mmCIF file of C-alpha atoms in Angstrom:
data_model
loop_
_atom_site.group_PDB
_atom_site.id
_atom_site.type_symbol
_atom_site.label_atom_id
_atom_site.label_comp_id
_atom_site.label_asym_id
_atom_site.label_seq_id
_atom_site.Cartn_x
_atom_site.Cartn_y
_atom_site.Cartn_z
ATOM 1 C CA MET A 1 -51.149 -11.608 -52.177
ATOM 2 C CA ALA A 2 -48.561 -14.175 -51.154
ATOM 3 C CA LEU A 3 -49.683 -16.559 -53.916
ATOM 4 C CA LEU A 4 -49.537 -13.787 -56.491
ATOM 5 C CA SER A 5 -46.037 -12.776 -55.469
ATOM 6 C CA ILE A 6 -44.539 -16.271 -56.015
ATOM 7 C CA PRO A 7 -44.488 -16.181 -59.836
ATOM 8 C CA PHE A 8 -42.964 -12.694 -59.787
ATOM 9 C CA THR A 9 -40.280 -13.844 -57.316
ATOM 10 C CA GLN A 10 -39.468 -16.903 -59.422
ATOM 11 C CA GLN A 11 -39.373 -14.782 -62.555
ATOM 12 C CA GLY A 12 -37.048 -12.267 -60.824
ATOM 13 C CA SER A 13 -34.724 -15.066 -59.705
ATOM 14 C CA LYS A 14 -34.667 -16.453 -63.238
ATOM 15 C CA ILE A 15 -33.782 -13.042 -64.675
ATOM 16 C CA ASN A 16 -31.035 -12.553 -62.072
ATOM 17 C CA PHE A 17 -29.608 -16.008 -62.866
ATOM 18 C CA GLN A 18 -29.632 -15.284 -66.597
ATOM 19 C CA GLU A 19 -27.944 -11.931 -66.025
ATOM 20 C CA SER A 20 -25.268 -13.467 -63.765
ATOM 21 C CA PHE A 21 -24.683 -16.266 -66.287
ATOM 22 C CA LYS A 22 -24.321 -13.690 -69.054
ATOM 23 C CA GLN A 23 -21.891 -11.585 -66.994
ATOM 24 C CA LEU A 24 -19.768 -14.686 -66.385
ATOM 25 C CA MET A 25 -19.855 -16.235 -69.835
ATOM 26 C CA ILE A 26 -19.062 -13.151 -71.926
ATOM 27 C CA PRO A 27 -15.600 -12.454 -70.397
ATOM 28 C CA LEU A 28 -14.924 -16.200 -70.094
ATOM 29 C CA SER A 29 -15.646 -16.720 -73.795
ATOM 30 C CA ALA A 30 -13.450 -13.763 -74.707
ATOM 31 C CA MET A 31 -10.621 -15.177 -72.579
ATOM 32 C CA MET A 32 -10.917 -18.623 -74.170
ATOM 33 C CA LEU A 33 -10.892 -17.063 -77.638
ATOM 34 C CA PHE A 34 -7.787 -15.053 -76.720
ATOM 35 C CA LEU A 35 -5.951 -18.128 -75.413
ATOM 36 C CA PHE A 36 -6.880 -20.126 -78.522
ATOM 37 C CA ALA A 37 -5.624 -17.345 -80.821
ATOM 38 C CA TRP A 38 -2.449 -17.040 -78.731
ATOM 39 C CA GLU A 39 -1.708 -20.771 -78.885
ATOM 40 C CA LEU A 40 -2.426 -20.878 -82.616
ATOM 41 C CA SER A 41 -0.300 -17.856 -83.549
ATOM 42 C CA ALA A 42 2.574 -18.549 -81.111
ATOM 43 C CA SER A 43 3.496 -21.809 -82.847
ATOM 44 C CA GLN A 44 3.979 -19.923 -86.129
ATOM 45 C CA ILE A 45 6.675 -17.538 -84.853
ATOM 46 C CA LYS A 46 10.224 -18.775 -84.453
ATOM 47 C CA THR A 47 12.776 -16.683 -82.553
ATOM 48 C CA SER A 48 16.465 -17.094 -81.704
ATOM 49 C CA LEU A 49 15.301 -18.808 -78.489
ATOM 50 C CA GLY A 50 12.904 -21.161 -80.256
ATOM 51 C CA LEU A 51 9.169 -20.941 -80.875
ATOM 52 C CA VAL A 52 7.167 -18.269 -79.085
ATOM 53 C CA PRO A 53 5.600 -20.057 -76.086
ATOM 54 C CA GLY A 54 1.859 -20.480 -76.030
ATOM 55 C CA PRO A 55 -0.384 -20.591 -72.948
ATOM 56 C CA ILE A 56 0.423 -24.265 -72.273
ATOM 57 C CA GLU A 57 4.194 -23.681 -72.276
ATOM 58 C CA VAL A 58 3.794 -20.504 -70.166
ATOM 59 C CA SER A 59 1.732 -22.392 -67.587
ATOM 60 C CA LYS A 60 4.475 -25.054 -67.537
ATOM 61 C CA GLN A 61 7.105 -22.385 -66.812
ATOM 62 C CA PHE A 62 4.875 -20.986 -64.052
ATOM 63 C CA GLY A 63 4.861 -24.449 -62.494
ATOM 64 C CA ASN A 64 8.675 -24.545 -62.726
ATOM 65 C CA LEU A 65 8.877 -21.181 -60.926
ATOM 66 C CA ILE A 66 6.676 -22.524 -58.125
ATOM 67 C CA THR A 67 8.947 -25.580 -57.819
ATOM 68 C CA GLU A 68 12.080 -23.388 -57.724
ATOM 69 C CA HIS A 69 10.505 -21.256 -54.998
ATOM 70 C CA ALA A 70 9.689 -24.333 -52.896
ATOM 71 C CA GLU A 71 13.233 -25.683 -53.341
ATOM 72 C CA GLU A 72 14.736 -22.338 -52.319
ATOM 73 C CA ARG A 73 12.536 -22.213 -49.206
ATOM 74 C CA ASN A 74 13.686 -25.742 -48.296
ATOM 75 C CA LYS A 75 17.317 -24.617 -48.661
ATOM 76 C CA ALA A 76 16.626 -21.621 -46.401
ATOM 77 C CA ASP A 77 14.960 -23.813 -43.773
ATOM 78 C CA ALA A 78 17.897 -26.245 -43.875
ATOM 79 C CA PHE A 79 20.350 -23.333 -43.523
ATOM 80 C CA TYR A 80 18.594 -21.940 -40.427
ATOM 81 C CA GLU A 81 18.317 -25.433 -38.943
ATOM 82 C CA ARG A 82 22.065 -26.025 -39.371
ATOM 83 C CA GLN A 83 22.817 -22.582 -37.925
ATOM 84 C CA GLU A 84 20.585 -23.216 -34.917
ATOM 85 C CA LYS A 85 22.195 -26.595 -34.217
ATOM 86 C CA ARG A 86 25.700 -25.142 -34.608
ATOM 87 C CA ASN A 87 24.950 -22.295 -32.193
ATOM 88 C CA ALA A 88 23.282 -24.645 -29.675
ATOM 89 C CA LYS A 89 26.333 -26.911 -29.774
ATOM 90 C CA LYS A 90 28.637 -23.922 -29.277
ATOM 91 C CA LEU A 91 26.594 -22.611 -26.323
ATOM 92 C CA ALA A 92 26.511 -26.068 -24.758
ATOM 93 C CA LYS A 93 30.316 -26.052 -24.612
ATOM 94 C CA ASN A 94 30.594 -22.442 -23.488
ATOM 95 C CA PRO A 95 27.424 -20.597 -22.273
ATOM 96 C CA ASN A 96 29.224 -17.253 -22.654
ATOM 97 C CA ALA A 97 30.289 -17.869 -26.226
ATOM 98 C CA LYS A 98 29.223 -15.354 -28.886
ATOM 99 C CA VAL A 99 27.108 -16.976 -31.571
ATOM 100 C CA LYS A 100 26.646 -15.607 -35.069
ATOM 101 C CA ILE A 101 23.175 -15.332 -36.584
ATOM 102 C CA ARG A 102 23.245 -14.834 -40.341
ATOM 103 C CA ASN A 103 20.390 -14.346 -42.767
ATOM 104 C CA TYR A 104 19.988 -16.723 -45.677
ATOM 105 C CA THR A 105 21.383 -15.079 -48.800
ATOM 106 C CA GLY A 106 20.186 -17.442 -51.511
ATOM 107 C CA LYS A 107 19.038 -16.258 -54.919
ATOM 108 C CA PRO A 108 15.647 -14.474 -54.727
ATOM 109 C CA THR A 109 12.925 -16.430 -56.488
ATOM 110 C CA PHE A 110 10.227 -15.113 -58.808
ATOM 111 C CA PHE A 111 7.818 -14.766 -55.881
ATOM 112 C CA ASP A 112 10.462 -13.029 -53.735
ATOM 113 C CA GLN A 113 10.875 -10.497 -56.561
ATOM 114 C CA ILE A 114 7.102 -9.930 -56.681
ATOM 115 C CA LEU A 115 7.037 -9.256 -52.933
ATOM 116 C CA THR A 116 9.969 -6.831 -53.249
ATOM 117 C CA SER A 117 8.230 -4.937 -56.053
ATOM 118 C CA LEU A 118 4.946 -4.736 -54.114
ATOM 119 C CA VAL A 119 6.639 -3.368 -50.986
ATOM 120 C CA THR A 120 8.522 -0.823 -53.092
ATOM 121 C CA VAL A 121 5.505 0.394 -55.055
ATOM 122 C CA PHE A 122 3.358 0.726 -51.927
ATOM 123 C CA THR A 123 6.126 2.707 -50.200
ATOM 124 C CA GLY A 124 6.532 5.071 -53.156
ATOM 125 C CA PHE A 125 2.766 5.383 -53.588
ATOM 126 C CA LEU A 126 2.227 6.097 -49.877
ATOM 127 C CA ILE A 127 4.865 8.864 -49.874
ATOM 128 C CA ALA A 128 3.336 10.337 -53.048
ATOM 129 C CA THR A 129 -0.158 10.285 -51.505
ATOM 130 C CA ILE A 130 1.017 11.942 -48.284
ATOM 131 C CA ILE A 131 2.562 14.752 -50.341
ATOM 132 C CA ALA A 132 -0.004 15.088 -53.142
ATOM 133 C CA VAL A 133 -3.346 15.041 -51.285
ATOM 134 C CA PRO A 134 -2.659 17.951 -48.873
ATOM 135 C CA ILE A 135 -1.079 20.049 -51.644
ATOM 136 C CA GLY A 136 -4.030 19.222 -53.908
ATOM 137 C CA ILE A 137 -6.528 20.283 -51.222
ATOM 138 C CA ILE A 138 -4.736 23.590 -50.644
ATOM 139 C CA SER A 139 -4.501 24.152 -54.424
ATOM 140 C CA GLY A 140 -8.228 23.553 -54.771
ATOM 141 C CA LEU A 141 -9.127 25.913 -51.942
ATOM 142 C CA SER A 142 -6.714 28.710 -52.778
ATOM 143 C CA GLN A 143 -6.532 30.177 -56.275
ATOM 144 C CA ASN A 144 -3.342 32.072 -55.391
ATOM 145 C CA PHE A 145 -1.609 28.911 -54.195
ATOM 146 C CA TYR A 146 -2.725 27.056 -57.324
ATOM 147 C CA THR A 147 -1.433 29.882 -59.543
ATOM 148 C CA ALA A 148 1.915 29.751 -57.775
ATOM 149 C CA ILE A 149 2.352 25.976 -57.889
ATOM 150 C CA ASN A 150 0.807 25.180 -61.283
ATOM 151 C CA PRO A 151 3.951 25.981 -63.363
ATOM 152 C CA ILE A 152 5.989 23.628 -61.157
ATOM 153 C CA ILE A 153 3.407 20.864 -61.600
ATOM 154 C CA GLN A 154 3.274 21.336 -65.367
ATOM 155 C CA ILE A 155 7.089 21.242 -65.661
ATOM 156 C CA PHE A 156 7.672 18.150 -63.521
ATOM 157 C CA LYS A 157 4.550 16.180 -64.486
ATOM 158 C CA PRO A 158 5.665 14.969 -67.944
ATOM 159 C CA ILE A 159 9.203 13.989 -66.945
ATOM 160 C CA SER A 160 9.887 10.347 -67.762
ATOM 161 C CA PRO A 161 11.119 7.923 -65.090
ATOM 162 C CA LEU A 162 14.096 7.332 -67.394
ATOM 163 C CA ALA A 163 15.129 10.927 -66.694
ATOM 164 C CA TRP A 164 14.377 10.811 -62.958
ATOM 165 C CA LEU A 165 16.249 7.580 -62.326
ATOM 166 C CA PRO A 166 19.859 8.811 -62.833
ATOM 167 C CA ILE A 167 19.180 11.974 -60.803
ATOM 168 C CA VAL A 168 17.650 10.003 -57.933
ATOM 169 C CA THR A 169 20.455 7.430 -58.082
ATOM 170 C CA ILE A 170 23.192 10.070 -57.885
ATOM 171 C CA ILE A 171 21.537 12.025 -55.048
ATOM 172 C CA VAL A 172 20.666 8.946 -52.972
ATOM 173 C CA SER A 173 24.193 7.553 -53.473
ATOM 174 C CA ALA A 174 25.613 10.849 -52.207
ATOM 175 C CA VAL A 175 23.538 11.035 -49.023
ATOM 176 C CA TYR A 176 22.936 7.335 -48.241
ATOM 177 C CA VAL A 177 24.587 6.353 -44.963
ATOM 178 C CA SER A 178 22.347 3.590 -43.568
ATOM 179 C CA ASN A 179 23.546 0.031 -42.961
ATOM 180 C CA ASP A 180 20.009 -1.240 -42.363
ATOM 181 C CA PRO A 181 19.226 -3.874 -45.045
ATOM 182 C CA THR A 182 15.494 -3.021 -44.703
ATOM 183 C CA PHE A 183 16.196 0.369 -46.287
ATOM 184 C CA SER A 184 18.758 -0.632 -48.878
ATOM 185 C CA LYS A 185 19.948 1.949 -51.363
ATOM 186 C CA SER A 186 18.283 0.185 -54.286
ATOM 187 C CA PHE A 187 14.965 0.126 -52.415
ATOM 188 C CA ILE A 188 15.116 3.862 -51.673
ATOM 189 C CA ILE A 189 16.049 4.703 -55.272
ATOM 190 C CA SER A 190 13.170 2.681 -56.692
ATOM 191 C CA ALA A 191 10.644 4.001 -54.136
ATOM 192 C CA LEU A 192 11.625 7.649 -54.695
ATOM 193 C CA THR A 193 11.443 7.226 -58.473
ATOM 194 C CA VAL A 194 7.922 5.839 -58.074
ATOM 195 C CA THR A 195 7.015 8.769 -55.812
ATOM 196 C CA LEU A 196 8.275 11.397 -58.248
ATOM 197 C CA CYS A 197 6.423 9.889 -61.180
ATOM 198 C CA CYS A 198 3.083 8.929 -59.609
ATOM 199 C CA MET A 199 2.236 11.897 -57.378
ATOM 200 C CA TRP A 200 0.983 14.197 -60.150
ATOM 201 C CA PRO A 201 -2.335 12.504 -61.063
ATOM 202 C CA THR A 202 -3.366 12.492 -57.395
ATOM 203 C CA LEU A 203 -2.339 16.116 -56.914
ATOM 204 C CA ILE A 204 -4.162 17.381 -60.018
ATOM 205 C CA ASN A 205 -7.324 15.342 -59.477
ATOM 206 C CA THR A 206 -7.476 16.372 -55.814
ATOM 207 C CA ALA A 207 -7.132 20.036 -56.773
ATOM 208 C CA VAL A 208 -9.856 19.730 -59.432
ATOM 209 C CA GLY A 209 -12.144 17.811 -57.071
ATOM 210 C CA VAL A 210 -11.765 20.350 -54.264
ATOM 211 C CA ALA A 211 -12.193 23.302 -56.626
ATOM 212 C CA SER A 212 -15.418 21.723 -57.930
ATOM 213 C CA VAL A 213 -17.107 21.604 -54.521
ATOM 214 C CA ASP A 214 -20.457 23.380 -54.607
ATOM 215 C CA LYS A 215 -19.931 27.052 -53.716
ATOM 216 C CA ASP A 216 -23.154 27.042 -51.678
ATOM 217 C CA LEU A 217 -21.628 24.426 -49.378
ATOM 218 C CA ILE A 218 -18.487 26.536 -48.981
ATOM 219 C CA ASN A 219 -20.668 29.553 -48.173
ATOM 220 C CA VAL A 220 -22.553 27.515 -45.575
ATOM 221 C CA SER A 221 -19.245 26.682 -43.885
ATOM 222 C CA LYS A 222 -18.480 30.423 -43.763
ATOM 223 C CA VAL A 223 -21.888 31.233 -42.295
ATOM 224 C CA LEU A 224 -21.430 28.529 -39.650
ATOM 225 C CA GLN A 225 -17.889 29.802 -39.041
ATOM 226 C CA LEU A 226 -16.438 26.313 -39.278
ATOM 227 C CA SER A 227 -12.755 25.902 -38.643
ATOM 228 C CA SER A 228 -10.533 25.106 -41.638
ATOM 229 C CA PHE A 229 -10.098 21.491 -40.552
ATOM 230 C CA THR A 230 -13.855 20.999 -40.000
ATOM 231 C CA LYS A 231 -14.635 22.596 -43.360
ATOM 232 C CA VAL A 232 -12.213 20.253 -45.143
ATOM 233 C CA TRP A 233 -13.356 17.169 -43.208
ATOM 234 C CA LYS A 234 -17.117 17.779 -43.269
ATOM 235 C CA ILE A 235 -17.630 19.538 -46.606
ATOM 236 C CA VAL A 236 -14.632 19.392 -48.943
ATOM 237 C CA LEU A 237 -13.513 15.773 -48.603
ATOM 238 C CA PRO A 238 -16.975 14.136 -48.967
ATOM 239 C CA SER A 239 -17.515 16.061 -52.194
ATOM 240 C CA ALA A 240 -14.000 15.626 -53.582
ATOM 241 C CA ILE A 241 -13.386 11.997 -52.619
ATOM 242 C CA PRO A 242 -14.397 10.541 -56.036
ATOM 243 C CA MET A 243 -11.880 12.759 -57.843
ATOM 244 C CA ILE A 244 -9.204 12.077 -55.219
ATOM 245 C CA PHE A 245 -9.610 8.333 -55.707
ATOM 246 C CA THR A 246 -9.574 8.733 -59.479
ATOM 247 C CA GLY A 247 -6.160 10.327 -59.037
ATOM 248 C CA LEU A 248 -5.032 7.623 -56.616
ATOM 249 C CA ARG A 249 -6.031 4.857 -59.025
ATOM 250 C CA LEU A 250 -4.144 6.548 -61.853
ATOM 251 C CA SER A 251 -1.149 7.119 -59.565
ATOM 252 C CA ILE A 252 -0.804 3.525 -58.423
ATOM 253 C CA GLY A 253 -1.097 2.306 -62.012
ATOM 254 C CA ILE A 254 1.622 4.710 -63.136
ATOM 255 C CA GLY A 255 3.737 3.847 -60.094
ATOM 256 C CA TRP A 256 3.551 0.134 -60.923
ATOM 257 C CA MET A 257 4.612 0.715 -64.533
ATOM 258 C CA VAL A 258 7.403 3.077 -63.496
ATOM 259 C CA LEU A 259 8.729 0.647 -60.908
ATOM 260 C CA ILE A 260 9.117 -2.220 -63.380
ATOM 261 C CA ALA A 261 11.014 0.056 -65.783
ATOM 262 C CA ALA A 262 13.199 1.443 -62.962
ATOM 263 C CA GLU A 263 14.071 -2.053 -61.721
ATOM 264 C CA MET A 264 15.054 -3.124 -65.229
ATOM 265 C CA LEU A 265 17.224 -0.082 -65.877
ATOM 266 C CA ALA A 266 18.896 0.168 -62.463
ATOM 267 C CA GLN A 267 19.068 -3.592 -61.888
ATOM 268 C CA ASN A 268 17.349 -3.079 -58.554
ATOM 269 C CA PRO A 269 15.668 -6.130 -56.966
ATOM 270 C CA GLY A 270 12.119 -6.775 -58.130
ATOM 271 C CA LEU A 271 10.053 -8.068 -61.036
ATOM 272 C CA GLY A 272 11.810 -5.749 -63.502
ATOM 273 C CA LYS A 273 15.174 -7.279 -62.622
ATOM 274 C CA PHE A 274 13.700 -10.768 -63.016
ATOM 275 C CA VAL A 275 12.581 -9.900 -66.561
ATOM 276 C CA TRP A 276 15.962 -8.388 -67.427
ATOM 277 C CA ASP A 277 17.906 -11.321 -65.968
ATOM 278 C CA GLU A 278 15.832 -13.780 -68.000
ATOM 279 C CA PHE A 279 16.384 -11.671 -71.120
ATOM 280 C CA GLN A 280 20.142 -11.747 -70.508
ATOM 281 C CA ASN A 281 20.036 -15.467 -69.709
ATOM 282 C CA GLY A 282 18.756 -16.315 -73.165
ATOM 283 C CA SER A 283 17.923 -19.964 -72.456
ATOM 284 C CA SER A 284 15.150 -21.872 -74.213
ATOM 285 C CA ASN A 285 12.918 -21.306 -71.154
ATOM 286 C CA SER A 286 13.595 -17.565 -70.849
ATOM 287 C CA LEU A 287 10.849 -16.367 -73.186
ATOM 288 C CA GLY A 288 8.232 -18.422 -71.362
ATOM 289 C CA ARG A 289 9.439 -17.171 -67.973
ATOM 290 C CA ILE A 290 9.373 -13.566 -69.203
ATOM 291 C CA MET A 291 5.789 -14.083 -70.377
ATOM 292 C CA VAL A 292 4.890 -15.400 -66.912
ATOM 293 C CA ALA A 293 6.362 -12.223 -65.427
ATOM 294 C CA VAL A 294 4.514 -10.018 -67.930
ATOM 295 C CA LEU A 295 1.199 -11.692 -67.114
ATOM 296 C CA ALA A 296 1.963 -11.356 -63.391
ATOM 297 C CA ILE A 297 2.664 -7.630 -63.857
ATOM 298 C CA GLY A 298 -0.680 -7.188 -65.618
ATOM 299 C CA ILE A 299 -2.658 -9.236 -63.075
ATOM 300 C CA ILE A 300 -1.052 -7.414 -60.124
ATOM 301 C CA GLY A 301 -1.832 -4.057 -61.777
ATOM 302 C CA PHE A 302 -5.463 -5.156 -62.110
ATOM 303 C CA VAL A 303 -5.578 -6.280 -58.462
ATOM 304 C CA LEU A 304 -4.033 -2.992 -57.275
ATOM 305 C CA ASP A 305 -6.717 -1.031 -59.119
ATOM 306 C CA TYR A 306 -9.433 -3.281 -57.698
ATOM 307 C CA LEU A 307 -8.059 -2.760 -54.181
ATOM 308 C CA MET A 308 -8.172 1.015 -54.665
ATOM 309 C CA LEU A 309 -11.771 0.758 -55.917
ATOM 310 C CA THR A 310 -12.695 -1.355 -52.886
ATOM 311 C CA LEU A 311 -11.009 1.157 -50.579
ATOM 312 C CA GLN A 312 -12.945 3.974 -52.243
ATOM 313 C CA ARG A 313 -16.192 2.056 -51.754
ATOM 314 C CA PHE A 314 -15.316 1.613 -48.074
ATOM 315 C CA ILE A 315 -14.236 5.214 -47.423
ATOM 316 C CA SER A 316 -16.733 7.045 -49.625
ATOM 317 C CA TRP A 317 -19.476 8.926 -47.803
ATOM 318 C CA ASP A 318 -22.000 8.093 -50.538
ATOM 319 C CA LYS A 319 -22.327 4.285 -50.395
ATOM 320 C CA THR A 320 -24.867 4.264 -53.244
ATOM 321 C CA ALA A 321 -22.531 5.897 -55.778
ATOM 322 C CA VAL A 322 -21.773 3.847 -58.889
ATOM 323 C CA LEU A 323 -18.021 3.207 -59.076
ATOM 324 C CA ARG A 324 -16.196 2.114 -62.218
#
């Protein structure tokens, strides 16, 4: 039996290798073809800032952004070192002297802007999720509640971030009183705009998912006289989790797109501001740097969706479900 199984095992390994090779080569070939077409066509288009940069020029600009980031970090380290020495010298003369500790206020680099945008989008997305999921669950369980809230959802759902942004800016400016730089006004405006625009897919998908739970399961919970929390935790959520995560994946994608637009329009710190600043700069390198930012926006959007899919795979009750 063992001897007979060897050829089958070798054949299975060969098939798996061929399948893995195929799965790797198809997207790789498509990517190479895309880059070749990009490089070929870019050199044919001349703009006011010069030729449209191809992949080679864009990669060169990416390298320049890495160098600028390293130089800025060195400046920050030198600033803190000088400050520390100055304060130590002052305290050596007078132990009771008051020393000043200042934060480095150099120009944010491309990677600083990425970090700012990520923190903002996760904050807005988290607030949206905290609001949307419970309302979606109640809407799915109660027809009366859904009937009451549906007109509000349908009115606010299609509103563009371009319309939300001035309203949010005016309201936040009127009530903002904090001096904490962690919660700057621009950060709150961007995060709230993301929240208002990205909560609807999660809310609607959660409501649909909960409403689609098998009625027999709901009846079982009534027969067993389960509490509302136990019914939601043991019966509703396991059945509705795929739809909830579909909404979450849509929401974070929308939130990411909305944030970039909001940062460009309001000139709030982040990737959107980087793109706008480069557009206003108008140097020969600007177009290449904007393309680096655009590619970064796309890659980060892809990673965010992958993270949500991984989280769904981790949380989902059914580990054998096929996720796409």
